[in-house]
mmCIF file of C-alpha atoms in Angstrom:
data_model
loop_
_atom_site.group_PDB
_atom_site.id
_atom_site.type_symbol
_atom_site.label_atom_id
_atom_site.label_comp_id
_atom_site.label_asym_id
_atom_site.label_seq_id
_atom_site.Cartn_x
_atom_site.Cartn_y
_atom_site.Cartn_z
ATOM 1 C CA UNK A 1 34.186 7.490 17.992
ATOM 2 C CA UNK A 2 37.448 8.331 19.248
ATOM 3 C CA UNK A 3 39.511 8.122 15.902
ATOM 4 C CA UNK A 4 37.213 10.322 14.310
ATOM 5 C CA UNK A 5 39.128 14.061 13.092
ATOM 6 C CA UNK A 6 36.127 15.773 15.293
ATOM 7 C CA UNK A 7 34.629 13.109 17.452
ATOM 8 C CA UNK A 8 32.869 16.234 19.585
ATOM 9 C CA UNK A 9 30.644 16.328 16.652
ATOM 10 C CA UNK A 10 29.030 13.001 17.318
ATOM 11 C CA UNK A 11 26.668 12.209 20.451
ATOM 12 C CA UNK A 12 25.373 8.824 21.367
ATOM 13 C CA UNK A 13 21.345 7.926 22.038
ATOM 14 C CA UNK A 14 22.583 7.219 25.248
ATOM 15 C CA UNK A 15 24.330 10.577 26.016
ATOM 16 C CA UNK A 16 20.817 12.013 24.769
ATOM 17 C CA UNK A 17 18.705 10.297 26.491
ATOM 18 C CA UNK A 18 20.761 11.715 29.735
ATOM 19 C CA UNK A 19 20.999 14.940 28.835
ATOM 20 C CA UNK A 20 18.281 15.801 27.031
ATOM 21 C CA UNK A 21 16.598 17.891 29.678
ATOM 22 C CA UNK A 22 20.072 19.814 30.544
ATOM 23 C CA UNK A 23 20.005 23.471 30.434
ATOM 24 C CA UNK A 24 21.948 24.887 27.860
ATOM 25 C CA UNK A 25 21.040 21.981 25.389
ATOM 26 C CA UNK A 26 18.340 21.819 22.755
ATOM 27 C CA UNK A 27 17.578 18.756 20.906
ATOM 28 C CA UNK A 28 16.082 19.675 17.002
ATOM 29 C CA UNK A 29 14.647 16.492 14.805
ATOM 30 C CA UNK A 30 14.945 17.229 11.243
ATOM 31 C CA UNK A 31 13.400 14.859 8.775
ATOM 32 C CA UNK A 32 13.068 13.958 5.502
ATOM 33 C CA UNK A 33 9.925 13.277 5.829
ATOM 34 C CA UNK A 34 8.121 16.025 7.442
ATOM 35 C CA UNK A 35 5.094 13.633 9.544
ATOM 36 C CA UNK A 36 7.504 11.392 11.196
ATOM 37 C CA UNK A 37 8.260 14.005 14.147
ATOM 38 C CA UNK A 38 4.349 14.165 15.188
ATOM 39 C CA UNK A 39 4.402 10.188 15.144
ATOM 40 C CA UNK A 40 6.667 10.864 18.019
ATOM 41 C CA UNK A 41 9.762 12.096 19.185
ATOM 42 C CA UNK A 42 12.530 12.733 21.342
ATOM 43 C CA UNK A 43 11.166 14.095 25.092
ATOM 44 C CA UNK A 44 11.781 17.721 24.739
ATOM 45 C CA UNK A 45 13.012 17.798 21.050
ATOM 46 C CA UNK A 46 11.279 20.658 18.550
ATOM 47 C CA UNK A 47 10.910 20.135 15.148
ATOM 48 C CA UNK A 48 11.798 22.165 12.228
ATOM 49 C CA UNK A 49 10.822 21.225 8.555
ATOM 50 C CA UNK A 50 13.230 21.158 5.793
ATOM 51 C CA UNK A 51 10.593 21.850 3.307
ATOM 52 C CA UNK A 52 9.314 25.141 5.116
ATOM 53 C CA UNK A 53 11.621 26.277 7.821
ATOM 54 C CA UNK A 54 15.075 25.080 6.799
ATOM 55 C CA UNK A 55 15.231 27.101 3.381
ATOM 56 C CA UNK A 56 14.059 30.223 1.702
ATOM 57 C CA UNK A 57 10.601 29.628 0.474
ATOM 58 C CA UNK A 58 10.222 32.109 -2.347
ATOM 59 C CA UNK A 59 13.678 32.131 -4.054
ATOM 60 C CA UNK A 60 15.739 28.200 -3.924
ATOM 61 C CA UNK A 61 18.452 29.612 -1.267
ATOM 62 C CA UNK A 62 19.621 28.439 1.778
ATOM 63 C CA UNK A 63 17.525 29.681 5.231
ATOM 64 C CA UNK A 64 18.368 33.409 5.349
ATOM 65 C CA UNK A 65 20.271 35.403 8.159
ATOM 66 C CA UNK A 66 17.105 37.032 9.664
ATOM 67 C CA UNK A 67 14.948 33.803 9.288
ATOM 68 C CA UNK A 68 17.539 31.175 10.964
ATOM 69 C CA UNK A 69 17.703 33.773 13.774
ATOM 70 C CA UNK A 70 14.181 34.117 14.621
ATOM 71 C CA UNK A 71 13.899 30.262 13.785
ATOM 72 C CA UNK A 72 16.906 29.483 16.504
ATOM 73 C CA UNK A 73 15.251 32.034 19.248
ATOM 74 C CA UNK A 74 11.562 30.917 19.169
ATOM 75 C CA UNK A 75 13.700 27.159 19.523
ATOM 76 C CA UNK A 76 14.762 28.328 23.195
ATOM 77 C CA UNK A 77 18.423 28.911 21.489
ATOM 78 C CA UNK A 78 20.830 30.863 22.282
ATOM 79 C CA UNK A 79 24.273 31.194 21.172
ATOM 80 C CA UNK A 80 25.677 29.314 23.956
ATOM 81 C CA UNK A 81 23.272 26.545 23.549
ATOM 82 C CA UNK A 82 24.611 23.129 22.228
ATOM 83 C CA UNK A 83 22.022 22.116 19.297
ATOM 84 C CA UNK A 84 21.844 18.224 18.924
ATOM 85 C CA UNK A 85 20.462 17.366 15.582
ATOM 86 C CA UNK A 86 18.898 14.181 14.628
ATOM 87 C CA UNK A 87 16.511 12.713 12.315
ATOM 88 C CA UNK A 88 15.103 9.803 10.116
ATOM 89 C CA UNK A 89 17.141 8.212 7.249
ATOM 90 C CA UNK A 90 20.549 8.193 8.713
ATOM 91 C CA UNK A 91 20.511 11.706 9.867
ATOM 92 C CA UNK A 92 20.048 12.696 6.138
ATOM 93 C CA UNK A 93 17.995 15.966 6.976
ATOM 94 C CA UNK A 94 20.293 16.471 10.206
ATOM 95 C CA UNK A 95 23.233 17.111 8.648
ATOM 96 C CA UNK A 96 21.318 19.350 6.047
ATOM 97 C CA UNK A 97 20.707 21.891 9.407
ATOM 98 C CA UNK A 98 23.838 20.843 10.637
ATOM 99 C CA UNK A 99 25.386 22.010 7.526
ATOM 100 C CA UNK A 100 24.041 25.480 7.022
ATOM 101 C CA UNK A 101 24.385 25.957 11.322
ATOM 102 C CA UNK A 102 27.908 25.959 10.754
ATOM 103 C CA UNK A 103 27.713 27.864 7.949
ATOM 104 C CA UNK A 104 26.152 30.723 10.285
ATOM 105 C CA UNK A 105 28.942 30.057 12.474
ATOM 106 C CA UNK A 106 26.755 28.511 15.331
ATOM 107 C CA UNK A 107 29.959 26.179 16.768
ATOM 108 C CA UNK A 108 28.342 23.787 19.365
ATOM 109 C CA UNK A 109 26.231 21.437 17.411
ATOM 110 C CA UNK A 110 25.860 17.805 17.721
ATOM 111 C CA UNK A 111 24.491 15.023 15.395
ATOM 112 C CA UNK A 112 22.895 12.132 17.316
ATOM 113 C CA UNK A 113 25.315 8.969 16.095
ATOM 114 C CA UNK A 114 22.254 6.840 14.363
ATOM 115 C CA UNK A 115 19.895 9.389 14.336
ATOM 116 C CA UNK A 116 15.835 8.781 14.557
ATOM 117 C CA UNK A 117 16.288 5.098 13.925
ATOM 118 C CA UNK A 118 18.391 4.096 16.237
ATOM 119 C CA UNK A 119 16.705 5.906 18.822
ATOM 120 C CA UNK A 120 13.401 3.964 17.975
ATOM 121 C CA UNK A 121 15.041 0.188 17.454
ATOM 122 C CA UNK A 122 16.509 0.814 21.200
ATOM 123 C CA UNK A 123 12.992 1.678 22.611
ATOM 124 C CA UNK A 124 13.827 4.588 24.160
ATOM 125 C CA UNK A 125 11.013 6.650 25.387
ATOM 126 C CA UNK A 126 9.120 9.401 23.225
ATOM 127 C CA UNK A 127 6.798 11.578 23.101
ATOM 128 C CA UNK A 128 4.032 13.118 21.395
ATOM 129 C CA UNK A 129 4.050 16.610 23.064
ATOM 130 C CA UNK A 130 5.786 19.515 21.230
ATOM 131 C CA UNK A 131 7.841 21.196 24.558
ATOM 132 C CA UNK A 132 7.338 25.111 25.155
ATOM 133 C CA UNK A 133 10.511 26.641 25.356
ATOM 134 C CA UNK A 134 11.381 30.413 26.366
ATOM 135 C CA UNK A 135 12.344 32.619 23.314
ATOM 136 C CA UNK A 136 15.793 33.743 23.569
ATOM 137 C CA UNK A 137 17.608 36.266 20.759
ATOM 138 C CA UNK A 138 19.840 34.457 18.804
ATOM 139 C CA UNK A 139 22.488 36.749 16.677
ATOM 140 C CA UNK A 140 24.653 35.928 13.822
ATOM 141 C CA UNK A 141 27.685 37.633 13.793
ATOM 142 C CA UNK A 142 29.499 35.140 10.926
ATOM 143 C CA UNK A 143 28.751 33.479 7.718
ATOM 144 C CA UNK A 144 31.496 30.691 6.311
ATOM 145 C CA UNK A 145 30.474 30.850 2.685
ATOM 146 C CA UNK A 146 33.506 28.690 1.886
ATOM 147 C CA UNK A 147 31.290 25.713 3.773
ATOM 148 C CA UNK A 148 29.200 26.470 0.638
ATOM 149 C CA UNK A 149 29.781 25.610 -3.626
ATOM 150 C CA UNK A 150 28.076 27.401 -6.664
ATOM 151 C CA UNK A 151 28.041 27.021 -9.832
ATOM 152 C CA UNK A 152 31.063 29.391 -10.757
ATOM 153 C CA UNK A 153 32.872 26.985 -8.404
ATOM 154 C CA UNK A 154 31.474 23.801 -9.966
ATOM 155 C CA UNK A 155 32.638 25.141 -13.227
ATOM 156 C CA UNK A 156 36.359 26.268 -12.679
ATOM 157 C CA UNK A 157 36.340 22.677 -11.320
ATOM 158 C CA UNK A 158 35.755 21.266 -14.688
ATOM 159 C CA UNK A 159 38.892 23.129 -15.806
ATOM 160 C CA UNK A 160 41.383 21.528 -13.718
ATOM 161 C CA UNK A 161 42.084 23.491 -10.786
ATOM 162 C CA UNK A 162 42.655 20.406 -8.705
ATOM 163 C CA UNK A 163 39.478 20.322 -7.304
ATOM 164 C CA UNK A 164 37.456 16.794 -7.167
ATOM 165 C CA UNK A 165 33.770 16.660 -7.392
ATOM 166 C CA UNK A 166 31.990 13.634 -5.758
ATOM 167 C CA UNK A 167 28.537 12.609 -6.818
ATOM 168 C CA UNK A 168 26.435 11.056 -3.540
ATOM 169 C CA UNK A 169 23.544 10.140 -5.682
ATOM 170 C CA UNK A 170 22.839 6.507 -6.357
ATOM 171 C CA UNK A 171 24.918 4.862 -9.348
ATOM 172 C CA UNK A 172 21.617 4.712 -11.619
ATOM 173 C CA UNK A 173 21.123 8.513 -10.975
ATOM 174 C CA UNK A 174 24.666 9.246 -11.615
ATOM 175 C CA UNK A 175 24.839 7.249 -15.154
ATOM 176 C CA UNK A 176 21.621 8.813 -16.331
ATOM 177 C CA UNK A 177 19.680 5.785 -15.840
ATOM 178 C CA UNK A 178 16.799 7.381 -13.590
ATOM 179 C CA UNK A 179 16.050 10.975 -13.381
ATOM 180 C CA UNK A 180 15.135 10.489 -10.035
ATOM 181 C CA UNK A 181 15.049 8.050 -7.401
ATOM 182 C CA UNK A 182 11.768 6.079 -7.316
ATOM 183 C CA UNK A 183 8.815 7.243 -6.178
ATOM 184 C CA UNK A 184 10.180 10.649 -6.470
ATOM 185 C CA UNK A 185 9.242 14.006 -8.339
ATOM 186 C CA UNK A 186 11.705 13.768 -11.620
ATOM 187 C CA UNK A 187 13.688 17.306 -11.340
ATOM 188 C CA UNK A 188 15.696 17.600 -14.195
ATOM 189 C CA UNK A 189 15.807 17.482 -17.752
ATOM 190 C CA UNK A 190 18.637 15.251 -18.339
ATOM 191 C CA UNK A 191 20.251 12.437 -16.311
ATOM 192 C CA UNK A 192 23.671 12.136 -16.120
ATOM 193 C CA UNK A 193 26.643 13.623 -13.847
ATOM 194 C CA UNK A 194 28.684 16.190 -14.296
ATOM 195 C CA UNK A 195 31.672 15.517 -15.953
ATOM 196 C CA UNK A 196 34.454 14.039 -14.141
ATOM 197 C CA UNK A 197 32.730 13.560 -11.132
ATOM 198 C CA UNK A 198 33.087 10.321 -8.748
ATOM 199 C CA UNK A 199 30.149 8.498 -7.641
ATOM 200 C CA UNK A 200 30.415 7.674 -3.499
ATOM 201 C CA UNK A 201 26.661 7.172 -2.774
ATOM 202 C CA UNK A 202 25.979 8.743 0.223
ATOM 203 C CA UNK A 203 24.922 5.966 2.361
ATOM 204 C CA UNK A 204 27.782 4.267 2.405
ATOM 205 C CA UNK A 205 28.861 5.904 5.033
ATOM 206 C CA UNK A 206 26.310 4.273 7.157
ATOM 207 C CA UNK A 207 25.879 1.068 9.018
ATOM 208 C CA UNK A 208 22.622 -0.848 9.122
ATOM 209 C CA UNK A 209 21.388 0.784 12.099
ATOM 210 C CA UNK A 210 22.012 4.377 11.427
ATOM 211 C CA UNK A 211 25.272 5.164 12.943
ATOM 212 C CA UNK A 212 28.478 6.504 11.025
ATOM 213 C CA UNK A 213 31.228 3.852 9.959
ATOM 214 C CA UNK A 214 34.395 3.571 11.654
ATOM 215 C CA UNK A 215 37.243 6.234 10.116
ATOM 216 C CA UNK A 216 38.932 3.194 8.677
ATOM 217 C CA UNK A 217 36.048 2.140 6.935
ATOM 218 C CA UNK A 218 36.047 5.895 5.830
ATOM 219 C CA UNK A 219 38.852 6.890 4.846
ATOM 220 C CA UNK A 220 38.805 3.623 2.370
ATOM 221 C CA UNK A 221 35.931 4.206 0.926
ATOM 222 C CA UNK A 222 37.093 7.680 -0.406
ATOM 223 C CA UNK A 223 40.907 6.849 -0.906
ATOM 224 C CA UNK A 224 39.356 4.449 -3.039
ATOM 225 C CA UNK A 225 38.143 6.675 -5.334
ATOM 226 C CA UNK A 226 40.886 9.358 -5.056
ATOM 227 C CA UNK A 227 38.688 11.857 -2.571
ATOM 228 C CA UNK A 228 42.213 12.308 -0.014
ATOM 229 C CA UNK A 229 42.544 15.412 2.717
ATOM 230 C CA UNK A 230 44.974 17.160 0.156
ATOM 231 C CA UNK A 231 42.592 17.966 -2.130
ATOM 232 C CA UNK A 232 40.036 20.622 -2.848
ATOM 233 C CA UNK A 233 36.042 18.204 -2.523
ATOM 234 C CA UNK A 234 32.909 19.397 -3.537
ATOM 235 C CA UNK A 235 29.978 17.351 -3.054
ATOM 236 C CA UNK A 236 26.791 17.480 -4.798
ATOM 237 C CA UNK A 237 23.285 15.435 -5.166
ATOM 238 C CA UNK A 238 20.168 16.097 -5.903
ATOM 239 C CA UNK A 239 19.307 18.846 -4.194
ATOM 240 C CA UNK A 240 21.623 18.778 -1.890
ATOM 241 C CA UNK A 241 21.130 16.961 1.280
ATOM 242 C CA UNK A 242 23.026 14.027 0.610
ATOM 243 C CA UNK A 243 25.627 15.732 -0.386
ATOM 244 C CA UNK A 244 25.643 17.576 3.181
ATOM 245 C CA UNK A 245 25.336 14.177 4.582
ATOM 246 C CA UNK A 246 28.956 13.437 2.755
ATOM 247 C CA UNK A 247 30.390 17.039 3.493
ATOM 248 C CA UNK A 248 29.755 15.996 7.043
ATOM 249 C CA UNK A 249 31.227 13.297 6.744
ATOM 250 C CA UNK A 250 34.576 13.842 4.724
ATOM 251 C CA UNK A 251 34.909 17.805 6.993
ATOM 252 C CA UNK A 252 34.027 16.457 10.474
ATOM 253 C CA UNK A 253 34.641 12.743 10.835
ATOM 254 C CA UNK A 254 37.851 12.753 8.339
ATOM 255 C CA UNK A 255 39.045 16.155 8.757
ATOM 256 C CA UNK A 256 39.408 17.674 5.033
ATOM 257 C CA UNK A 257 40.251 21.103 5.007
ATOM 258 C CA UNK A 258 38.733 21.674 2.072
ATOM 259 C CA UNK A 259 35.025 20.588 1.202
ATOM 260 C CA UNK A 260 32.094 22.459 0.161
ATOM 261 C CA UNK A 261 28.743 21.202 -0.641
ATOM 262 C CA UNK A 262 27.364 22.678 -3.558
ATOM 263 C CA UNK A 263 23.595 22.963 -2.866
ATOM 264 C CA UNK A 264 22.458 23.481 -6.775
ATOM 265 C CA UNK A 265 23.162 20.188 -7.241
ATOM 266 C CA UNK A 266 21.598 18.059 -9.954
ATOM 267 C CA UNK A 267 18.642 20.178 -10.100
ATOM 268 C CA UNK A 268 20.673 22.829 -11.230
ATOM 269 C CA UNK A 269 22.830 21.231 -13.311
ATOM 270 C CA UNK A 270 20.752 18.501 -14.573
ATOM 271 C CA UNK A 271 18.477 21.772 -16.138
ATOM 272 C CA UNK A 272 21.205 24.376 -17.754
ATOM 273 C CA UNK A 273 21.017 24.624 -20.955
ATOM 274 C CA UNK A 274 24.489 23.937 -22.368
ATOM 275 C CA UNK A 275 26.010 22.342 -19.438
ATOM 276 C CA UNK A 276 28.298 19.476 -19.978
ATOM 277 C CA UNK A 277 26.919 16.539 -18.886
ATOM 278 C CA UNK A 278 28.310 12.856 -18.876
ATOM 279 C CA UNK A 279 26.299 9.778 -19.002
ATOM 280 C CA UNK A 280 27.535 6.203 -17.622
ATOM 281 C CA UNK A 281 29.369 5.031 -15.672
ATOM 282 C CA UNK B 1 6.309 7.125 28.931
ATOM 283 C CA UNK B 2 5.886 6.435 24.915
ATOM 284 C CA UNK B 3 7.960 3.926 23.131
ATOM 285 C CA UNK B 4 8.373 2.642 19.897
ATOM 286 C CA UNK B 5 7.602 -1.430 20.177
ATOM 287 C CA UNK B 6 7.519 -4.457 17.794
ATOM 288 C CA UNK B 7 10.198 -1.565 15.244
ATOM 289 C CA UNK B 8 11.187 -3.712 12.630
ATOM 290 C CA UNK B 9 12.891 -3.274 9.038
ATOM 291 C CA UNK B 10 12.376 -5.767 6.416
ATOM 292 C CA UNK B 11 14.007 -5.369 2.459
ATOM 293 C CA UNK B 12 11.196 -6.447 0.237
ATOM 294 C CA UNK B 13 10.742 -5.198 -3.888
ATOM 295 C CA UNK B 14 7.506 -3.760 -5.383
ATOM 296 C CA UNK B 15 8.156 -4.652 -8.722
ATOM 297 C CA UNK B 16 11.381 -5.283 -9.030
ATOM 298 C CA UNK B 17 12.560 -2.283 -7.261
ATOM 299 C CA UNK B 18 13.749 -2.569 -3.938
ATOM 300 C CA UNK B 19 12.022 -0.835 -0.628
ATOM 301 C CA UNK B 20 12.706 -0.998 3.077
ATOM 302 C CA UNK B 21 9.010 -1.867 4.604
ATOM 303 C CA UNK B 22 9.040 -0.148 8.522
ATOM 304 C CA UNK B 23 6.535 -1.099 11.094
ATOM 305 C CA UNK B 24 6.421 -0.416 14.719
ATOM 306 C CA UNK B 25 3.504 0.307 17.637
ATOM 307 C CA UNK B 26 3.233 3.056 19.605
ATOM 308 C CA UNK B 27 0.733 2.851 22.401
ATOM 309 C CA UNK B 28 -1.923 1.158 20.654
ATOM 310 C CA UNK B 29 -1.502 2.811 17.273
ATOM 311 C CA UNK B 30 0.313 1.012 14.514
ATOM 312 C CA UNK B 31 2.653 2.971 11.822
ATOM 313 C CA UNK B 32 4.598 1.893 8.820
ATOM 314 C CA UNK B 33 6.363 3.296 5.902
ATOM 315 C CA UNK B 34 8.183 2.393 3.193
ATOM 316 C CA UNK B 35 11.352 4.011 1.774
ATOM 317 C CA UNK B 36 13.071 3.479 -1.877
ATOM 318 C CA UNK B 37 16.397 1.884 0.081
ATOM 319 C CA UNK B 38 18.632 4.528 -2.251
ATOM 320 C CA UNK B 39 18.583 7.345 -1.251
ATOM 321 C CA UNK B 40 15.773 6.150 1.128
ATOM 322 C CA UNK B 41 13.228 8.572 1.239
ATOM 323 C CA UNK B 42 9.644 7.741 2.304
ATOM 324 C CA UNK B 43 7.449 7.230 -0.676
ATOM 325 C CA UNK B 44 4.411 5.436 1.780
ATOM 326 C CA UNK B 45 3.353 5.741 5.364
ATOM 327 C CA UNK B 46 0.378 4.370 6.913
ATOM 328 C CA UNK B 47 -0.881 4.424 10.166
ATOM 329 C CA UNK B 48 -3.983 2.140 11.707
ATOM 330 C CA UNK B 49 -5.128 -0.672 14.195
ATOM 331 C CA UNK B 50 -3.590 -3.619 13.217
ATOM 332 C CA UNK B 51 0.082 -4.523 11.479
ATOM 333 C CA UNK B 52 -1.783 -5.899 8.823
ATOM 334 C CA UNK B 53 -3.918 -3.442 8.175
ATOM 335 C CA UNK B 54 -0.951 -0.681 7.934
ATOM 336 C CA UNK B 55 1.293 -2.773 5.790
ATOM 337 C CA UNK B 56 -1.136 -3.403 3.323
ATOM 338 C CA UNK B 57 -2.243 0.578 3.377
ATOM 339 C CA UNK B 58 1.125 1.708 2.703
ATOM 340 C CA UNK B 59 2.060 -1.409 0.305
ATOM 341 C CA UNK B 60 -0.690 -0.296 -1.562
ATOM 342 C CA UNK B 61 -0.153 3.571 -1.900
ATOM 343 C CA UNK B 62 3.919 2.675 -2.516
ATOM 344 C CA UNK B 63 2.929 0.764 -5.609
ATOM 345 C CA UNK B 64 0.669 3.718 -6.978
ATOM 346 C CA UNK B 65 3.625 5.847 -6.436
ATOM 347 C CA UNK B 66 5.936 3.620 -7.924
ATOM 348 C CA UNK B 67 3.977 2.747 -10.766
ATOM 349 C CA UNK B 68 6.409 3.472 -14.141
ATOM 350 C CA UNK B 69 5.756 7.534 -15.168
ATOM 351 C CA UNK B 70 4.098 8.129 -18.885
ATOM 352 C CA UNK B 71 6.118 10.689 -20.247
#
């Protein structure tokens, strides 16, 4: 991990499973799908669900201010406490919290390097048993909206300001072939990507069992498609998960300056009326 | 203490689509579920006494949910 542009970012199964019960750390599963963490988990990990806890459930916002805090102090966390996030499908709903953490400007907070998966293949211990934790009172004190793309953003984009968007949605998603990926609630009206966008599916930043690829492997994969440190990235899927997934990614493991996830995503897009949309490849 | 045992990932395809089948045990219960492989989200999960028995549960409900949409 030691190439890596952050490699604090990253902790190992084995690093968890020694210092899971430390004071000062709390370990958070986040998963795409919301009944793996009652299947078993992580001695001493909570849960929180993306569907219900991670997001504002009347308006389609991010977690607000006031909820995240009240969310983070009935965790046991304070603002000292080191957070170590991991969950199922390569840490796909990890970096999601991870993502909007930092955007509350909570610094220390981990991803577990191969995430639920890994941590089940090795046959580490779990357990049913949600812990009880003391509440503490978390305050947020900063917000780092530029960690964060609308659509204003997304659009000025379009006109050349040197910005480079980067589809993580599969290729049949980005070309308009699917509207959705199977099995899956269809979300939009029209398929397609936005115009001018590259398509780096997200999960090829992944190895087989969970874990991150090397920064080589990387840094190819994106100078391949002209995503470099020098420009201005915004990432975008569906709904925006993957795409914080690949903001983790291309911010924390390869060090842009400049990336922003914009959350909208194809469900936004994919719906305006009058948005430009191109199909293919 | 708890582990997951027998965890195995096998690439299969439900009608021509492609899906990641997951089994394991834990204590005596048996769980699977399967995922679309891209982006990999769970469409099926299934839990029961046997590996048989939970990989034909969640075979079955994966095909109902990947049956083609009627628009």
């Amino acid at each position: 991990m030691q190439l890596y542009a952050n490699p604090e970012v990253l902790v190992s199964t084995d690093w968890v499973d020694q210092h899971r019960a430390d004071p000062g750390v709390v370990i958070a599963e986040v998963d795409v799908d919301t009944n793996a963490y009652n299947e078993g988990h992580v001695p001493g990990a909570i849960g929180w669900n993306w569907q219900t806890q991670l997001c504002d459930v009347v308006r389609r916002d991010i977690i607000s201010k006031e909820d995240l805090e009240k969310l983070l102090s009935l965790g046991g966390v304070s603002n000292d406490t080191m957070i170590v996030l991991y969950g199922d499908n390569n840490n796909w709903f990890a970096a999601w919290a991870f993502w909007q953490l930092k955007m509350y400007g909570h610094n220390n907070v981990r991803i577990m390097n191969g995430g639920r998966k890994k941590w089940l293949a090795e046959g580490r211990g779990i357990t049913k048993d949600a812990p009880q934790r003391k509440t503490e009172h978390y305050k947020i004190s900063d917000f780092h909206k530029n960690f964060r793309a609308l659509r204003p953003q997304v659009e000025e984009a379009l006109h050349g300001n040197g910005s480079v968007l980067v589809d993580v949605r599969s290729n049949d998603e980005f070309t308009g072939k699917i509207l959705s990926p199977p099995g899956l609630p269809e979300t939009c009206q029209r398929g397609g990507h936005i115009p001018g966008a590259k398509n780096i599916p997200w999960g090829l930043a992944c190895n087989n069992d969970g874990t991150f690829k090397s920064q080589e492997e990387l840094k190819a994969l994106y100078e391949e498609k002209g995503v470099t440190p020098d420009k201005n990235v915004i990432a975008y899927c569906r709904i925006g998960e993957r795409s914080s997934h690949t903001w983790f990614v291309l911010k924390y493991l390869l060090g842009f300056k400049n990336v922003s996830n914009y959350d909208g995503s194809w469900t936004e897009w994919g719906n305006m009326v009058g948005a430009p949309v191109e199909k293919g490849a | 203490m708890l582990k997951a045992e027998d965890y195995r990932v096998d690439l299969k395809e439900i009608d021509g689509l492609k899906v990641n089948i997951t089994s394991y045990r834990i204590g005596s219960t048996y769980y699977c579920h399967i995922d679309n492989v891209d982006p990999g989200a769970v469409i099926a999960r299934s839990e029961g006494e046997s590996h048989e028995e939970v990989i034909q549960a969640t075979m079955a409900r994966a095909m109902e949910r990947l049956k083609p949409k009627v628009r």
